[in-house]
């Protein structure tokens, strides 16, 4: 088949997108934009059209935006059949069908898996069911939590000081609530940014009145006779009276529905190649199944071809666009997903941003500003090249560092920059926790080299 | 009418905050908070804000058309 005939054929047929959130929506728009004229079906487990999640732990908790007002703007009409409020439950690759929870089946010629993640639930289901115990991932979660926080509670316990947990703690302080944060690791944000930056986040939280307890875990949540949360017990033997607990222990990838389908899907996500094509369990690439967004993991040449899972808003957009493009293109027209990871968080009035893959870093240098001033640029090095940068209120500099990462610029950086302090220019160990131990919300998960790797426990090469 | 800001692109120039202060606000020195939904009254201001953004990070959807082709439990799209 010539390239033109192949492309023409790929613009027709049936495409099914499982997952009706940011990645699914942007993929659908790209498909139509690039001339896909066949039938398009969007399947989503939530009964809502695609909405934006980042505001749910920020504006929405502060009452500055309603969770139900976060529907995503459309770039264009996607002319799709939307099957909302019903989850996909199985995949039959021989029959090319997706099975839905209500028993229906939907046939496809090409499939996009964009089922994302869900909040990791509290380990004890009976305790998780107590009135006052929340997770935060969906519109409904945010609405319930906001209602609770504004109903006159006295103390909130946040379990896990990753980005979501820290944002919740920030919102609580702004609402005038007492908040205790319990983090198993040595500092907030340690999984994503390491202990050196974590120490800056630690000072920031304490300066804003957070009762931060690091190096402890919550061992039990205790309810009263009415089934309402009353107290939490910590591993250091202390107890905290709280009416609200927000479980912020990271995310679980929604891959269970793919069990038995023969695609390389497991707790670390759905493995795909750089063109978003999903691998089967034998490491053989499929050509009719694609993945994008939080659920996907794919190899990246800038980061030693490790498979990366990125729980990033920007990645969902970029990867969805590339997956959609490749779904309707002939082989030679396909493009790789080589996005440089990037994310942001706003908490305690500080804009925290990062580019690259900080957890790969073996050294760190503060190139601008100072860690103690809550305004700085920290650059991470990996084997003598720049691999990542993180800023506190320094967003304008990140574009520069993104180029440095993409170019494999030498580390430590030799350029002169403004606001450069001599006392911080000595590279230090960024102090990431032992990569064998799970951390909350690392946002970038290095998940090894094998496409069909399905172990829960990743064995890192440098530990 | 809805909007979203690509906060990876946003560098806190805050032009939108000056042009549409009821929709965009700075939280601290640099972090941007926005209202994802706005009404007709704000339309001109939001349009100017989106046009003025130096990094073109604001995506606006002025249509209030309900999504076509929906089956299932979706609630009607209303303001």
Coordinates of C-alpha atoms in Angstrom, one line a residue:
Chain A
X1 CA 0.0 0.0 0.0
X2 CA 1.4 3.4 -0.9
X3 CA 1.8 6.0 1.9
X4 CA -1.1 8.1 0.5
X5 CA -3.5 5.1 0.3
X6 CA -2.6 4.0 3.8
X7 CA -3.1 7.5 5.2
X8 CA -6.4 7.8 3.4
X9 CA -7.5 4.4 4.9
X10 CA -6.4 5.5 8.3
X11 CA -8.6 8.6 8.2
X12 CA -11.7 6.4 8.1
X13 CA -13.0 3.5 10.3
X14 CA -13.8 3.4 14.0
X15 CA -11.7 5.0 16.7
X16 CA -12.6 4.4 20.3
X17 CA -11.0 6.6 23.1
X18 CA -11.3 5.1 26.5
X19 CA -10.9 7.9 29.1
X20 CA -12.8 11.1 28.7
X21 CA -10.5 13.5 30.5
X22 CA -7.8 15.9 29.3
X23 CA -5.8 13.4 27.2
X24 CA -8.9 11.8 25.6
X25 CA -10.4 15.2 24.7
X26 CA -7.3 16.6 23.1
X27 CA -6.7 13.4 21.2
X28 CA -10.3 13.6 19.8
X29 CA -9.8 17.2 18.7
X30 CA -6.5 16.4 17.0
X31 CA -8.0 13.4 15.2
X32 CA -10.8 15.6 13.7
X33 CA -8.3 18.5 13.1
X34 CA -6.1 16.2 11.1
X35 CA -8.9 14.9 8.9
X36 CA -10.2 11.8 10.6
X37 CA -13.8 11.4 9.2
X38 CA -14.7 8.0 10.7
X39 CA -16.7 7.3 13.8
X40 CA -15.3 8.4 17.1
X41 CA -16.5 7.1 20.5
X42 CA -15.5 8.6 23.8
X43 CA -15.9 6.4 26.9
X44 CA -15.6 7.8 30.4
X45 CA -16.3 6.4 33.8
X46 CA -17.4 9.7 35.3
X47 CA -20.8 11.1 34.3
X48 CA -19.2 14.4 33.3
X49 CA -17.7 15.8 30.1
X50 CA -13.9 16.4 30.3
X51 CA -12.9 18.8 33.0
X52 CA -9.7 20.3 34.3
X53 CA -8.3 18.8 37.5
X54 CA -5.6 21.1 38.7
X55 CA -8.0 23.8 40.0
X56 CA -9.7 21.1 42.2
X57 CA -6.9 21.3 44.8
X58 CA -6.4 25.0 44.5
X59 CA -9.1 27.5 43.4
X60 CA -12.0 25.1 44.1
X61 CA -10.9 24.5 47.7
X62 CA -10.6 28.2 48.3
X63 CA -14.1 28.8 47.0
X64 CA -12.8 30.9 44.1
X65 CA -14.1 28.5 41.5
X66 CA -16.8 25.8 41.6
X67 CA -15.7 22.3 40.9
X68 CA -18.6 21.9 38.5
X69 CA -17.4 24.9 36.5
X70 CA -14.1 23.2 35.4
X71 CA -15.3 21.8 32.1
X72 CA -12.4 22.1 29.7
X73 CA -12.7 24.5 26.8
X74 CA -12.9 22.9 23.4
X75 CA -10.6 23.6 20.6
X76 CA -13.2 22.4 18.1
X77 CA -16.2 20.3 17.8
X78 CA -15.2 16.6 17.9
X79 CA -18.4 15.1 16.6
X80 CA -18.2 12.0 18.8
X81 CA -20.5 9.6 20.5
X82 CA -20.0 10.1 24.2
X83 CA -20.6 7.2 26.5
X84 CA -20.2 8.8 29.9
X85 CA -20.8 7.4 33.4
X86 CA -19.9 3.9 32.4
X87 CA -16.4 2.5 32.8
X88 CA -14.6 0.2 30.4
X89 CA -14.2 -3.2 32.0
X90 CA -12.4 -5.4 29.5
X91 CA -10.6 -5.5 26.2
X92 CA -10.8 -8.3 23.6
X93 CA -8.1 -7.7 21.1
X94 CA -9.1 -10.6 18.8
X95 CA -12.7 -9.3 18.5
X96 CA -11.4 -5.7 18.7
X97 CA -14.0 -4.8 21.2
X98 CA -14.1 -2.8 24.5
X99 CA -16.5 -4.2 27.0
X100 CA -18.3 -1.7 29.2
X101 CA -19.5 -2.1 32.8
X102 CA -23.1 -2.2 31.7
X103 CA -22.4 -5.2 29.5
X104 CA -22.3 -3.2 26.2
X105 CA -19.5 -3.8 23.8
X106 CA -17.9 -1.1 21.5
X107 CA -16.0 -2.2 18.4
X108 CA -12.9 -0.4 17.2
X109 CA -10.4 -0.4 14.4
X110 CA -8.0 1.7 16.5
X111 CA -8.1 2.2 20.2
X112 CA -6.6 4.9 22.4
X113 CA -6.1 4.1 26.1
X114 CA -6.3 7.3 28.2
X115 CA -7.8 6.0 31.4
X116 CA -5.4 8.0 33.6
X117 CA -5.1 7.4 37.3
X118 CA -7.2 7.5 40.4
X119 CA -6.4 8.6 44.0
X120 CA -4.7 5.9 46.0
X121 CA -7.3 4.9 48.7
X122 CA -6.5 4.7 52.4
X123 CA -5.2 1.2 53.2
X124 CA -8.0 0.2 55.6
X125 CA -11.4 0.2 53.8
X126 CA -13.4 0.5 57.1
X127 CA -11.4 3.5 58.1
X128 CA -11.6 5.0 54.6
X129 CA -15.4 4.8 54.9
X130 CA -15.5 7.0 58.0
X131 CA -17.3 10.3 57.6
X132 CA -14.6 12.9 57.3
X133 CA -12.0 10.8 55.3
X134 CA -11.5 12.1 51.8
X135 CA -9.3 11.6 48.7
X136 CA -9.0 14.3 46.1
X137 CA -8.9 13.5 42.4
X138 CA -12.4 14.1 40.9
X139 CA -14.8 17.0 40.7
X140 CA -17.0 15.3 43.2
X141 CA -14.1 14.7 45.6
X142 CA -13.3 18.4 45.4
X143 CA -16.9 19.5 46.0
X144 CA -17.4 17.2 49.0
X145 CA -14.1 18.3 50.5
X146 CA -14.8 22.0 50.0
X147 CA -18.2 21.6 51.6
X148 CA -16.6 19.9 54.6
X149 CA -13.8 22.4 55.0
X150 CA -16.2 25.3 55.1
X151 CA -18.6 23.7 57.5
X152 CA -16.8 24.7 60.7
X153 CA -14.1 22.0 61.2
X154 CA -11.3 22.7 63.6
X155 CA -8.4 20.6 62.5
X156 CA -7.6 18.8 59.2
X157 CA -5.1 16.0 58.9
X158 CA -3.4 15.7 55.5
X159 CA -1.8 12.3 55.0
X160 CA 1.1 12.5 52.5
X161 CA 3.0 15.7 51.6
X162 CA 3.4 15.3 47.9
X163 CA 2.0 18.1 45.6
X164 CA -1.7 17.4 46.2
X165 CA -1.3 17.0 49.9
X166 CA 0.8 20.2 50.2
X167 CA -1.8 22.1 48.1
X168 CA -4.6 20.9 50.3
X169 CA -2.6 22.0 53.4
X170 CA -2.1 25.4 51.8
X171 CA -5.8 25.8 51.1
X172 CA -6.6 24.8 54.6
X173 CA -4.3 27.5 56.1
X174 CA -5.7 30.1 53.8
X175 CA -9.2 29.1 55.0
X176 CA -8.0 29.7 58.5
X177 CA -8.0 26.0 59.5
X178 CA -5.5 24.3 61.7
X179 CA -3.8 21.6 59.7
X180 CA -1.4 18.8 60.5
X181 CA 0.5 17.1 57.7
X182 CA 1.9 13.6 58.2
X183 CA 4.6 12.6 55.8
X184 CA 6.4 9.2 55.9
X185 CA 9.5 10.7 54.1
X186 CA 11.9 13.2 55.6
X187 CA 10.4 16.3 53.9
X188 CA 7.5 17.5 51.8
X189 CA 7.9 17.0 48.0
X190 CA 10.9 14.7 48.6
X191 CA 9.9 12.2 46.0
X192 CA 9.6 14.7 43.2
X193 CA 12.3 17.2 44.1
X194 CA 14.6 15.5 46.6
X195 CA 15.5 16.4 50.2
X196 CA 17.4 19.6 49.5
X197 CA 14.4 21.3 47.9
X198 CA 12.2 19.4 50.3
X199 CA 13.9 21.2 53.2
X200 CA 12.9 24.5 51.6
X201 CA 9.3 23.2 51.2
X202 CA 9.5 22.1 54.9
X203 CA 10.4 25.6 56.1
X204 CA 7.8 27.2 53.8
X205 CA 5.0 25.0 55.3
X206 CA 6.1 25.6 58.9
X207 CA 6.3 29.4 58.3
X208 CA 2.7 29.3 57.2
X209 CA 1.6 27.6 60.3
X210 CA 1.3 24.0 59.2
X211 CA 1.9 21.4 61.9
X212 CA 4.2 19.3 59.8
X213 CA 5.3 15.9 61.0
X214 CA 7.8 14.2 58.8
X215 CA 9.2 10.7 59.2
X216 CA 6.0 9.4 60.6
X217 CA 3.1 7.4 59.2
X218 CA -0.5 7.3 60.2
X219 CA -1.2 3.9 61.6
X220 CA -4.9 4.1 62.3
X221 CA -7.9 6.4 61.8
X222 CA -10.4 6.2 64.7
X223 CA -14.1 7.0 64.4
X224 CA -16.7 7.8 67.0
X225 CA -19.9 5.8 67.5
X226 CA -21.6 7.7 64.7
X227 CA -19.0 6.7 62.2
X228 CA -17.3 10.1 62.1
X229 CA -13.6 10.5 62.1
X230 CA -12.3 11.6 65.5
X231 CA -8.7 10.9 65.8
X232 CA -5.6 9.6 64.0
X233 CA -2.8 7.5 65.5
X234 CA 0.8 8.0 64.3
X235 CA 3.7 5.7 64.2
X236 CA 5.6 7.8 66.8
X237 CA 2.9 6.9 69.4
X238 CA 1.2 10.3 69.3
X239 CA -2.4 10.9 68.3
X240 CA -4.1 13.9 66.6
X241 CA -7.7 14.9 67.0
X242 CA -9.1 15.8 63.6
X243 CA -12.5 15.8 62.0
X244 CA -11.1 15.7 58.5
X245 CA -8.4 13.5 57.0
X246 CA -7.3 14.0 53.4
X247 CA -5.6 10.9 52.0
X248 CA -2.9 12.2 49.6
X249 CA -0.9 9.1 48.9
X250 CA -0.4 9.5 45.2
X251 CA -2.2 7.9 42.4
X252 CA -3.0 4.4 41.1
X253 CA -3.0 3.8 37.4
X254 CA -6.3 2.6 35.9
X255 CA -5.1 -0.5 34.1
X256 CA -7.1 -3.2 35.8
X257 CA -9.6 -3.3 33.0
X258 CA -6.8 -4.4 30.7
X259 CA -6.0 -7.5 32.7
X260 CA -5.9 -10.6 30.5
X261 CA -6.0 -8.6 27.3
X262 CA -2.4 -9.3 26.5
X263 CA -1.2 -5.7 26.4
X264 CA 1.7 -4.7 28.6
X265 CA -0.3 -3.0 31.3
X266 CA 0.3 -3.2 35.0
X267 CA 0.6 -1.0 38.2
X268 CA 3.2 1.2 36.5
X269 CA 1.0 1.9 33.5
X270 CA 0.6 0.9 29.9
X271 CA 3.9 0.5 28.1
X272 CA 4.1 2.1 24.7
X273 CA 6.8 3.1 22.2
X274 CA 7.9 6.6 21.5
X275 CA 5.1 6.8 19.0
X276 CA 2.5 6.0 21.7
X277 CA 1.9 2.5 20.2
X278 CA 1.1 0.0 23.0
X279 CA 3.3 -3.0 23.5
X280 CA 1.9 -6.5 24.2
X281 CA 3.2 -8.6 27.1
X282 CA 5.8 -10.1 24.8
X283 CA 7.3 -6.6 24.1
X284 CA 5.9 -6.7 20.5
X285 CA 4.4 -3.4 19.5
X286 CA 0.7 -3.3 18.4
X287 CA -0.3 -1.0 15.6
X288 CA -4.0 -0.5 16.5
X289 CA -3.7 0.3 20.2
X290 CA -2.3 3.6 21.5
X291 CA -1.9 5.1 24.9
X292 CA -1.6 8.7 26.2
X293 CA -1.6 10.7 29.4
X294 CA -1.1 9.6 33.0
X295 CA -1.7 5.9 32.3
X296 CA 1.0 5.6 29.6
X297 CA 4.7 5.0 30.1
X298 CA 7.1 5.4 27.2
X299 CA 10.9 5.5 26.6
X300 CA 12.6 8.9 26.4
X301 CA 16.1 9.3 24.7
X302 CA 17.0 12.3 26.9
X303 CA 16.6 10.1 30.0
X304 CA 18.5 7.0 29.0
X305 CA 15.5 5.5 27.2
X306 CA 14.0 4.7 30.5
X307 CA 10.2 4.3 30.4
X308 CA 8.7 7.3 32.1
X309 CA 5.2 7.6 33.5
X310 CA 4.3 11.3 33.8
X311 CA 1.4 12.5 35.8
X312 CA 1.6 15.9 34.2
X313 CA -1.1 18.1 32.7
X314 CA 1.2 19.1 29.9
X315 CA 2.2 15.6 29.1
X316 CA -1.5 14.5 28.7
X317 CA -2.0 17.2 26.1
X318 CA 1.2 16.6 24.2
X319 CA 1.1 12.8 24.2
X320 CA -2.6 12.8 23.2
X321 CA -1.8 15.0 20.2
X322 CA 1.0 12.8 19.1
X323 CA -0.9 9.6 19.7
X324 CA -3.8 10.9 17.7
X325 CA -1.6 12.1 14.9
X326 CA 0.1 8.7 14.7
X327 CA -3.2 6.8 14.8
X328 CA -4.2 8.3 11.5
X329 CA -0.8 8.5 9.8
X330 CA 1.2 6.2 7.6
X331 CA 4.5 4.9 9.1
X332 CA 6.9 7.5 7.7
X333 CA 4.7 10.4 8.8
X334 CA 4.6 9.4 12.5
X335 CA 6.3 11.5 15.1
X336 CA 7.9 10.6 18.5
X337 CA 6.7 11.8 21.8
X338 CA 9.9 13.6 23.1
X339 CA 8.3 16.1 25.4
X340 CA 10.5 17.4 28.1
X341 CA 8.6 16.8 31.4
X342 CA 7.2 19.9 33.0
X343 CA 4.8 20.6 35.8
X344 CA 3.7 23.3 38.2
X345 CA 2.2 23.6 41.7
X346 CA 1.0 26.6 43.6
X347 CA 1.1 26.4 47.3
X348 CA 1.5 28.8 50.2
X349 CA 1.6 31.7 47.7
X350 CA 4.7 30.2 45.9
X351 CA 4.7 29.1 42.3
X352 CA 6.7 25.8 42.2
X353 CA 7.7 24.6 38.7
X354 CA 9.9 22.0 37.3
X355 CA 11.3 20.9 34.0
X356 CA 13.1 17.7 33.1
X357 CA 13.4 14.7 35.4
X358 CA 14.7 15.7 38.9
X359 CA 14.7 12.2 40.4
X360 CA 17.4 11.2 37.9
X361 CA 19.6 13.9 39.3
X362 CA 22.8 12.9 41.1
X363 CA 23.9 16.5 41.8
X364 CA 22.2 19.8 42.5
X365 CA 23.3 23.4 42.3
X366 CA 21.3 26.5 43.2
X367 CA 22.1 28.8 40.2
X368 CA 20.0 31.8 41.1
X369 CA 18.5 33.1 44.3
X370 CA 18.7 31.2 47.6
X371 CA 16.9 28.3 49.1
X372 CA 16.2 30.3 52.3
X373 CA 14.5 33.1 50.4
X374 CA 11.8 31.0 48.8
X375 CA 12.9 32.3 45.4
X376 CA 15.4 30.3 43.6
X377 CA 16.4 28.2 40.6
X378 CA 17.9 24.8 41.4
X379 CA 19.5 22.8 38.6
X380 CA 19.9 19.0 38.7
X381 CA 22.8 17.2 37.0
X382 CA 23.1 13.6 35.9
X383 CA 26.5 12.2 34.9
X384 CA 27.8 15.7 34.0
X385 CA 24.9 17.1 32.1
X386 CA 21.9 19.2 33.0
X387 CA 18.9 16.9 33.5
X388 CA 16.3 19.0 35.3
X389 CA 15.5 22.4 37.0
X390 CA 13.1 23.4 39.7
X391 CA 12.1 26.9 40.6
X392 CA 10.3 28.6 43.5
X393 CA 8.8 31.8 42.0
X394 CA 11.3 31.7 39.1
X395 CA 9.1 30.6 36.2
X396 CA 10.6 33.0 33.7
X397 CA 13.9 31.1 33.8
X398 CA 12.6 27.6 33.0
X399 CA 12.5 28.0 29.3
X400 CA 16.2 28.5 29.3
X401 CA 16.8 25.4 31.4
X402 CA 14.5 23.4 29.2
X403 CA 16.8 24.2 26.2
X404 CA 19.8 23.2 28.3
X405 CA 18.3 19.9 29.1
X406 CA 17.3 19.2 25.5
X407 CA 20.8 20.1 24.4
X408 CA 22.5 17.9 27.1
X409 CA 24.4 21.0 28.3
X410 CA 27.3 20.3 30.7
X411 CA 26.7 20.2 34.5
X412 CA 27.6 22.1 36.7
X413 CA 26.5 25.0 34.5
X414 CA 29.3 27.4 33.7
X415 CA 27.2 30.4 32.5
X416 CA 26.9 33.5 34.5
X417 CA 23.4 34.3 35.6
X418 CA 21.7 37.2 37.4
X419 CA 21.0 36.8 41.1
X420 CA 23.9 34.3 41.3
X421 CA 25.2 33.7 44.8
X422 CA 28.7 32.3 45.3
X423 CA 27.8 30.4 48.5
X424 CA 25.3 28.1 46.6
X425 CA 27.4 27.2 43.6
X426 CA 28.9 24.1 45.0
X427 CA 27.1 21.0 43.7
X428 CA 25.5 18.9 46.4
X429 CA 23.7 15.6 46.5
X430 CA 20.0 16.4 45.8
X431 CA 19.1 13.8 48.4
X432 CA 16.4 11.7 46.8
X433 CA 15.1 8.9 49.0
X434 CA 16.1 5.4 48.3
X435 CA 14.4 4.7 44.9
X436 CA 13.4 1.2 46.2
X437 CA 11.0 2.8 48.6
X438 CA 7.7 4.1 47.2
X439 CA 7.1 7.8 47.7
X440 CA 4.0 9.8 47.3
X441 CA 3.4 11.6 44.0
X442 CA 6.8 11.6 42.5
X443 CA 5.0 12.9 39.3
X444 CA 7.7 11.3 37.2
X445 CA 8.1 7.6 37.7
X446 CA 11.2 6.0 36.3
X447 CA 10.0 2.5 35.5
X448 CA 12.9 0.7 34.0
X449 CA 13.7 -0.4 30.5
X450 CA 11.5 -3.4 29.7
X451 CA 8.2 -2.6 27.9
X452 CA 6.5 -5.6 29.4
X453 CA 7.9 -5.0 32.9
X454 CA 5.0 -5.7 35.2
X455 CA 6.5 -5.9 38.6
X456 CA 5.3 -3.4 41.2
X457 CA 8.8 -3.0 42.5
X458 CA 11.1 -1.2 40.1
X459 CA 14.7 -2.1 40.6
X460 CA 16.7 1.0 39.8
X461 CA 20.1 0.7 38.2
X462 CA 21.9 3.1 40.5
X463 CA 20.7 2.0 43.9
Chain B
X1 CA -18.0 30.1 28.3
X2 CA -14.9 28.4 29.5
X3 CA -11.2 28.9 29.7
X4 CA -8.1 27.1 30.8
X5 CA -4.6 28.5 31.3
X6 CA -1.6 26.3 30.3
X7 CA 0.3 27.0 33.5
X8 CA 3.5 25.3 32.1
X9 CA 3.6 28.2 29.7
X10 CA 2.5 30.9 32.1
X11 CA 5.4 32.9 33.5
X12 CA 3.4 35.3 35.7
X13 CA 3.6 38.4 33.4
X14 CA 0.1 39.0 34.8
X15 CA -1.3 41.0 31.8
X16 CA -4.5 39.0 32.2
X17 CA -4.8 40.1 35.8
X18 CA -4.8 43.7 34.8
X19 CA -7.2 43.2 31.9
X20 CA -9.7 40.9 33.5
X21 CA -9.3 41.1 37.3
X22 CA -12.5 39.3 38.0
X23 CA -11.4 36.2 36.1
X24 CA -7.6 36.1 36.7
X25 CA -5.7 36.7 40.0
X26 CA -2.2 36.3 41.2
X27 CA -1.7 34.3 44.3
X28 CA 1.5 35.5 45.8
X29 CA 4.1 36.9 43.4
X30 CA 3.8 34.6 40.5
X31 CA 1.1 31.8 40.8
X32 CA -2.0 32.4 38.7
X33 CA -5.5 31.5 39.7
X34 CA -8.3 31.7 37.2
X35 CA -12.0 31.2 37.0
X36 CA -12.6 28.4 34.5
X37 CA -16.0 29.6 33.7
X38 CA -17.0 33.2 32.9
X39 CA -20.1 35.0 31.6
X40 CA -21.0 37.4 28.8
X41 CA -20.2 40.4 31.0
X42 CA -16.6 39.3 31.1
X43 CA -16.3 38.3 27.5
X44 CA -14.5 41.4 26.1
X45 CA -12.1 41.5 29.0
X46 CA -11.2 37.8 28.7
X47 CA -10.8 38.2 24.9
X48 CA -8.3 41.1 25.6
X49 CA -6.5 39.1 28.3
X50 CA -6.1 36.1 26.0
X51 CA -4.8 38.2 23.2
X52 CA -2.4 40.1 25.5
X53 CA -0.8 37.1 27.1
X54 CA 2.9 37.2 26.1
X55 CA 3.2 33.4 26.1
X56 CA -0.3 32.8 24.6
X57 CA -1.2 30.4 27.5
X58 CA -4.9 31.1 27.6
X59 CA -7.3 28.9 25.7
X60 CA -10.9 30.3 25.6
X61 CA -14.0 28.5 24.3
X62 CA -16.8 31.1 23.7
X63 CA -19.3 28.6 22.7
X64 CA -22.0 27.6 25.1
X65 CA -23.4 24.9 22.9
X66 CA -24.2 21.7 24.8
X67 CA -22.0 18.8 23.8
X68 CA -23.6 16.8 21.0
X69 CA -23.8 13.0 21.0
X70 CA -23.9 12.5 24.8
X71 CA -25.4 9.4 26.2
X72 CA -25.2 8.4 29.9
X73 CA -25.5 10.4 33.0
X74 CA -24.0 13.7 31.9
X75 CA -25.7 16.7 33.3
X76 CA -26.9 19.4 30.9
X77 CA -24.4 22.1 30.2
X78 CA -25.9 25.2 31.7
X79 CA -24.6 28.5 33.1

